[in-house]
mmCIF file with all atom_site columns, C-alpha atoms in Angstrom:
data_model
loop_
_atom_site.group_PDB
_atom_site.id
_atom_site.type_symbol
_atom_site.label_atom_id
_atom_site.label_alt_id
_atom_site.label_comp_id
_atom_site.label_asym_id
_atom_site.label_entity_id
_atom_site.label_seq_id
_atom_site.pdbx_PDB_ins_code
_atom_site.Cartn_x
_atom_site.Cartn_y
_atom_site.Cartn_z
_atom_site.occupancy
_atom_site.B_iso_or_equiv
_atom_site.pdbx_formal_charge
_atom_site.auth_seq_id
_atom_site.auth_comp_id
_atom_site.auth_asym_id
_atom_site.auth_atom_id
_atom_site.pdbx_PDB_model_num
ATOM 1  C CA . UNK A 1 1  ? -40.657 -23.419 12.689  1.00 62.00 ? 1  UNK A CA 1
ATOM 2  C CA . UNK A 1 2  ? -42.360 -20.711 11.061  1.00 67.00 ? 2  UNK A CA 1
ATOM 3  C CA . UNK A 1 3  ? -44.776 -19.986 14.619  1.00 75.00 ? 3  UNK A CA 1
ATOM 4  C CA . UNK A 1 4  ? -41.228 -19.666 16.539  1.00 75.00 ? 4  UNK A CA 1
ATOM 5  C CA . UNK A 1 5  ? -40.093 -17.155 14.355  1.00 74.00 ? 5  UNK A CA 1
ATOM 6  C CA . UNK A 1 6  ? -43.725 -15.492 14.702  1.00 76.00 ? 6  UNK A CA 1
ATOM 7  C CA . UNK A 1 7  ? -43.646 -15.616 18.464  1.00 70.00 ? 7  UNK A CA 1
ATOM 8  C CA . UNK A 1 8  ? -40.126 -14.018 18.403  1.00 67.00 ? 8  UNK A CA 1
ATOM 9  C CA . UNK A 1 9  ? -40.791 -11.240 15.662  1.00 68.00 ? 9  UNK A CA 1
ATOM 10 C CA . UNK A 1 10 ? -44.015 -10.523 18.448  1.00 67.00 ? 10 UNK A CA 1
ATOM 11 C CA . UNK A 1 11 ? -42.520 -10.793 21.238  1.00 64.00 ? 11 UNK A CA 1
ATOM 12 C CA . UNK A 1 12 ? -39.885 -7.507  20.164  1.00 65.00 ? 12 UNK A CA 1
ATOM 13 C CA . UNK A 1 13 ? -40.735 -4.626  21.645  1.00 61.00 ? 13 UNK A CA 1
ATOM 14 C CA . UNK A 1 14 ? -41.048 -1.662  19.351  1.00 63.00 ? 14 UNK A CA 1
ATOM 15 C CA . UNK A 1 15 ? -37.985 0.642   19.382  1.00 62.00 ? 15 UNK A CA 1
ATOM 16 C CA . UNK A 1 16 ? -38.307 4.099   21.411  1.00 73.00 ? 16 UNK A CA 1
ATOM 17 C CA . UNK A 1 17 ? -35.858 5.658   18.813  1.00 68.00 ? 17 UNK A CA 1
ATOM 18 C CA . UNK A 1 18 ? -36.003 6.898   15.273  1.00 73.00 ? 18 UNK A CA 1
ATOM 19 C CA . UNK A 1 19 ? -34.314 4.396   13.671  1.00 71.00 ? 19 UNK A CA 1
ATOM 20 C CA . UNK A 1 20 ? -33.672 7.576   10.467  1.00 76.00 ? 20 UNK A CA 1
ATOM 21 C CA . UNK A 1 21 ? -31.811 9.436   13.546  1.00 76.00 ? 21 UNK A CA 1
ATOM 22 C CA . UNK A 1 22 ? -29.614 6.935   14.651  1.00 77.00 ? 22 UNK A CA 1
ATOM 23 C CA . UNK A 1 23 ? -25.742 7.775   14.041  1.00 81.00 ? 23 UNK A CA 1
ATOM 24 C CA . UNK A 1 24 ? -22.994 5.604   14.860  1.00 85.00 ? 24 UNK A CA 1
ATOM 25 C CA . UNK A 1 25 ? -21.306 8.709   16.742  1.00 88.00 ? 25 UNK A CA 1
ATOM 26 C CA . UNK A 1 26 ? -17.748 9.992   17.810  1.00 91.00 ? 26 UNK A CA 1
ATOM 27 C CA . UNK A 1 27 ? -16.614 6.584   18.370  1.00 93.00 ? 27 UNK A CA 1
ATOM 28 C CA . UNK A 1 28 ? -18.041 5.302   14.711  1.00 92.00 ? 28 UNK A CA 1
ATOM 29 C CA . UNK A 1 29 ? -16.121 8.272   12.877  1.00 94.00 ? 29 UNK A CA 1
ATOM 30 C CA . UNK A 1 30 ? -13.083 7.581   14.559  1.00 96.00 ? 30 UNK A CA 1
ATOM 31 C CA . UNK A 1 31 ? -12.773 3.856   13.583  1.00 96.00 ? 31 UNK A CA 1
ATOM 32 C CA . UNK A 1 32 ? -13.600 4.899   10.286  1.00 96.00 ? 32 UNK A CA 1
ATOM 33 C CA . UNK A 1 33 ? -11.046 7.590   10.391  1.00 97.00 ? 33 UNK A CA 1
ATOM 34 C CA . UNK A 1 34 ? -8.272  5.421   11.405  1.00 98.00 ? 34 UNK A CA 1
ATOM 35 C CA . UNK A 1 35 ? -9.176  2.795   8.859   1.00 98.00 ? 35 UNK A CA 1
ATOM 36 C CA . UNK A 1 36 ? -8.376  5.151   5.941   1.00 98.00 ? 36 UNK A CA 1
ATOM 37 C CA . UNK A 1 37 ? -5.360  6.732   7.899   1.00 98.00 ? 37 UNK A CA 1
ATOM 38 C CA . UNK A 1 38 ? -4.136  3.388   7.932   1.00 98.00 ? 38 UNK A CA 1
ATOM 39 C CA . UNK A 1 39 ? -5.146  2.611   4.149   1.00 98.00 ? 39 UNK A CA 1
ATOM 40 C CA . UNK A 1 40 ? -3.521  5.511   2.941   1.00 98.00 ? 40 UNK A CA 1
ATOM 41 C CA . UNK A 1 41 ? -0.425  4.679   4.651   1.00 98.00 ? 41 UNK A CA 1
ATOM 42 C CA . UNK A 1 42 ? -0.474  1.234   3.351   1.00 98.00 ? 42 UNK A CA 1
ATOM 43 C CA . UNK A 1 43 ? -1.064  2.587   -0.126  1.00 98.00 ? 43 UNK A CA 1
ATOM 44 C CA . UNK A 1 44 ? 2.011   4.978   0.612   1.00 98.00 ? 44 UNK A CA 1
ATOM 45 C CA . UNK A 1 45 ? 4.467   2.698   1.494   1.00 98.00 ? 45 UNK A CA 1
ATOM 46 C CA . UNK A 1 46 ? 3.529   -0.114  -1.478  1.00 97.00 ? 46 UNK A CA 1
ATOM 47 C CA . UNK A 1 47 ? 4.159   3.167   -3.859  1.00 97.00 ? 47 UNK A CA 1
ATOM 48 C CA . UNK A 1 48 ? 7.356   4.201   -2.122  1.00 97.00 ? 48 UNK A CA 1
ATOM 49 C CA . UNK A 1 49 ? 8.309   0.395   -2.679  1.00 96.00 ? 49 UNK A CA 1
ATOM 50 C CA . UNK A 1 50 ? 7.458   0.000   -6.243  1.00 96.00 ? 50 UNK A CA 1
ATOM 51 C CA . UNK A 1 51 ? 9.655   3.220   -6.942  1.00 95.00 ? 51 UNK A CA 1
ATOM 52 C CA . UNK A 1 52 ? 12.500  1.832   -5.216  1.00 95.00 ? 52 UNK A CA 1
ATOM 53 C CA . UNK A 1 53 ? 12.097  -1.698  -6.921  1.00 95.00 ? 53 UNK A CA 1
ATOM 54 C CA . UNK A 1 54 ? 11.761  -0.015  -10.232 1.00 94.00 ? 54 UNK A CA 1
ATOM 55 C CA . UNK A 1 55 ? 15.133  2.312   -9.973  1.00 95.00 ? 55 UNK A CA 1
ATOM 56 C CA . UNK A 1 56 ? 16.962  -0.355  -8.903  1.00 94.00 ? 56 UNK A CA 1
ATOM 57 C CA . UNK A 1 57 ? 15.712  -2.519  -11.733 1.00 94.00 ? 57 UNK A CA 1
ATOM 58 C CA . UNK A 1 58 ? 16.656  0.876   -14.019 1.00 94.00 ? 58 UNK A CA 1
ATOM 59 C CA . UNK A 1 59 ? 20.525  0.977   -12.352 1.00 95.00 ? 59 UNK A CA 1
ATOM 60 C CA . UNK A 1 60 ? 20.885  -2.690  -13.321 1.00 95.00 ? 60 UNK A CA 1
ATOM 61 C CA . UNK A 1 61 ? 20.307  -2.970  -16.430 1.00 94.00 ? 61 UNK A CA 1
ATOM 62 C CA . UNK A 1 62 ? 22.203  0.591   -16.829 1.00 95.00 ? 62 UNK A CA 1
ATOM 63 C CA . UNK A 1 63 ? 25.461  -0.460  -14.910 1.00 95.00 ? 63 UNK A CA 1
ATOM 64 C CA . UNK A 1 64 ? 24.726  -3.649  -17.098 1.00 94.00 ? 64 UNK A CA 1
ATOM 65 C CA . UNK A 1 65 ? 25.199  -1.946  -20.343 1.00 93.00 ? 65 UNK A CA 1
ATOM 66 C CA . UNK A 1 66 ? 28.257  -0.331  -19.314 1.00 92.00 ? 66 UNK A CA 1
ATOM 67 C CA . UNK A 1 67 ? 30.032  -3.640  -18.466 1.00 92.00 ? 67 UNK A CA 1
ATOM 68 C CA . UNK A 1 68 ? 28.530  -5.082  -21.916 1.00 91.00 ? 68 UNK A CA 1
ATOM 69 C CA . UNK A 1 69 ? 29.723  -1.780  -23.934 1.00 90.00 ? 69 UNK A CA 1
ATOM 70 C CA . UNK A 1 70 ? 33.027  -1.748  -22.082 1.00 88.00 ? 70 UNK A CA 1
ATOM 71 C CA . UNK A 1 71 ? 33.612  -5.625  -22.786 1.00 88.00 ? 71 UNK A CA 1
ATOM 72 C CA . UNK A 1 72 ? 33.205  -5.341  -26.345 1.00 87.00 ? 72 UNK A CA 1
ATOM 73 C CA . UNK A 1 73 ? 35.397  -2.637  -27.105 1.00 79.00 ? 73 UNK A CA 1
ATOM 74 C CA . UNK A 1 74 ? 38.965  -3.382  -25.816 1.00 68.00 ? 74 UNK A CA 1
ATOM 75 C CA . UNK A 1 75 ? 40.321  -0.216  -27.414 1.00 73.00 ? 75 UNK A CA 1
ATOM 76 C CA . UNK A 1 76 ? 37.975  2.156   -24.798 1.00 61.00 ? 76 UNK A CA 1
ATOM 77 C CA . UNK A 1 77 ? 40.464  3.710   -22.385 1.00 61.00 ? 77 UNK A CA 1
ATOM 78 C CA . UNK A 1 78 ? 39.121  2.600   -18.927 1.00 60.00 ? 78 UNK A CA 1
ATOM 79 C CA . UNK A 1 79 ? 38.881  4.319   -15.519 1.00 61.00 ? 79 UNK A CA 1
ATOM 80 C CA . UNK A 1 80 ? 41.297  4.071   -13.100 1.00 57.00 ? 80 UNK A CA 1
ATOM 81 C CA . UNK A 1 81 ? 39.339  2.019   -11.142 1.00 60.00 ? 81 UNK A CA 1
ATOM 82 C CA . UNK A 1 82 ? 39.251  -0.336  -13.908 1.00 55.00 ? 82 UNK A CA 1
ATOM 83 C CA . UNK A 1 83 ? 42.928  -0.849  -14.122 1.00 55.00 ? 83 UNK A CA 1
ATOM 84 C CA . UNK A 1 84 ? 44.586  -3.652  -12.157 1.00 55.00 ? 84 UNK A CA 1
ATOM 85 C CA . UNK A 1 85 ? 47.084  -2.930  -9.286  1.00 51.00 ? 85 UNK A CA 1
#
């Protein structure tokens, strides 16, 4: 096993490049550039949804209160959408 891997580590030619000038180029920035366009969007749009989740969550327990505040105190004069037709 180990004199395959001899004969194949020999039998690569040596590279006519500097391997310390090699860049991966126009078409390696713009991969990379898309990938954190479309991260940031991501991250965006899971922020936009957490704020939404959140103020609903808020007008809940709000409207929630009202109805439990209103309930317990008959006297309250209500709204005129609170009075029956």
């Amino acid at each position: 096993m180990t004199s395959l891997l001899s004969v194949v580590l020999a039998a690569t030619p040596d590279p006519d490049f500097d391997p310390n000038t090699v860049t991966p180029g126009v078409v390696g920035f713009l991969v990379f550039f898309l990938i954190a366009l479309a991260t940031l969007l991501l991250c965006l749009d899971v922020v936009r949804r957490i704020r939404r989740t959140t103020y609903r969550a808020e007008i809940k327990a709000r409207l929630d209160a009202e109805v439990a505040a209103r309930d317990a105190d008959p006297s309250a004069p209500t709204t005129p959408s609170d009075k029956p037709e």
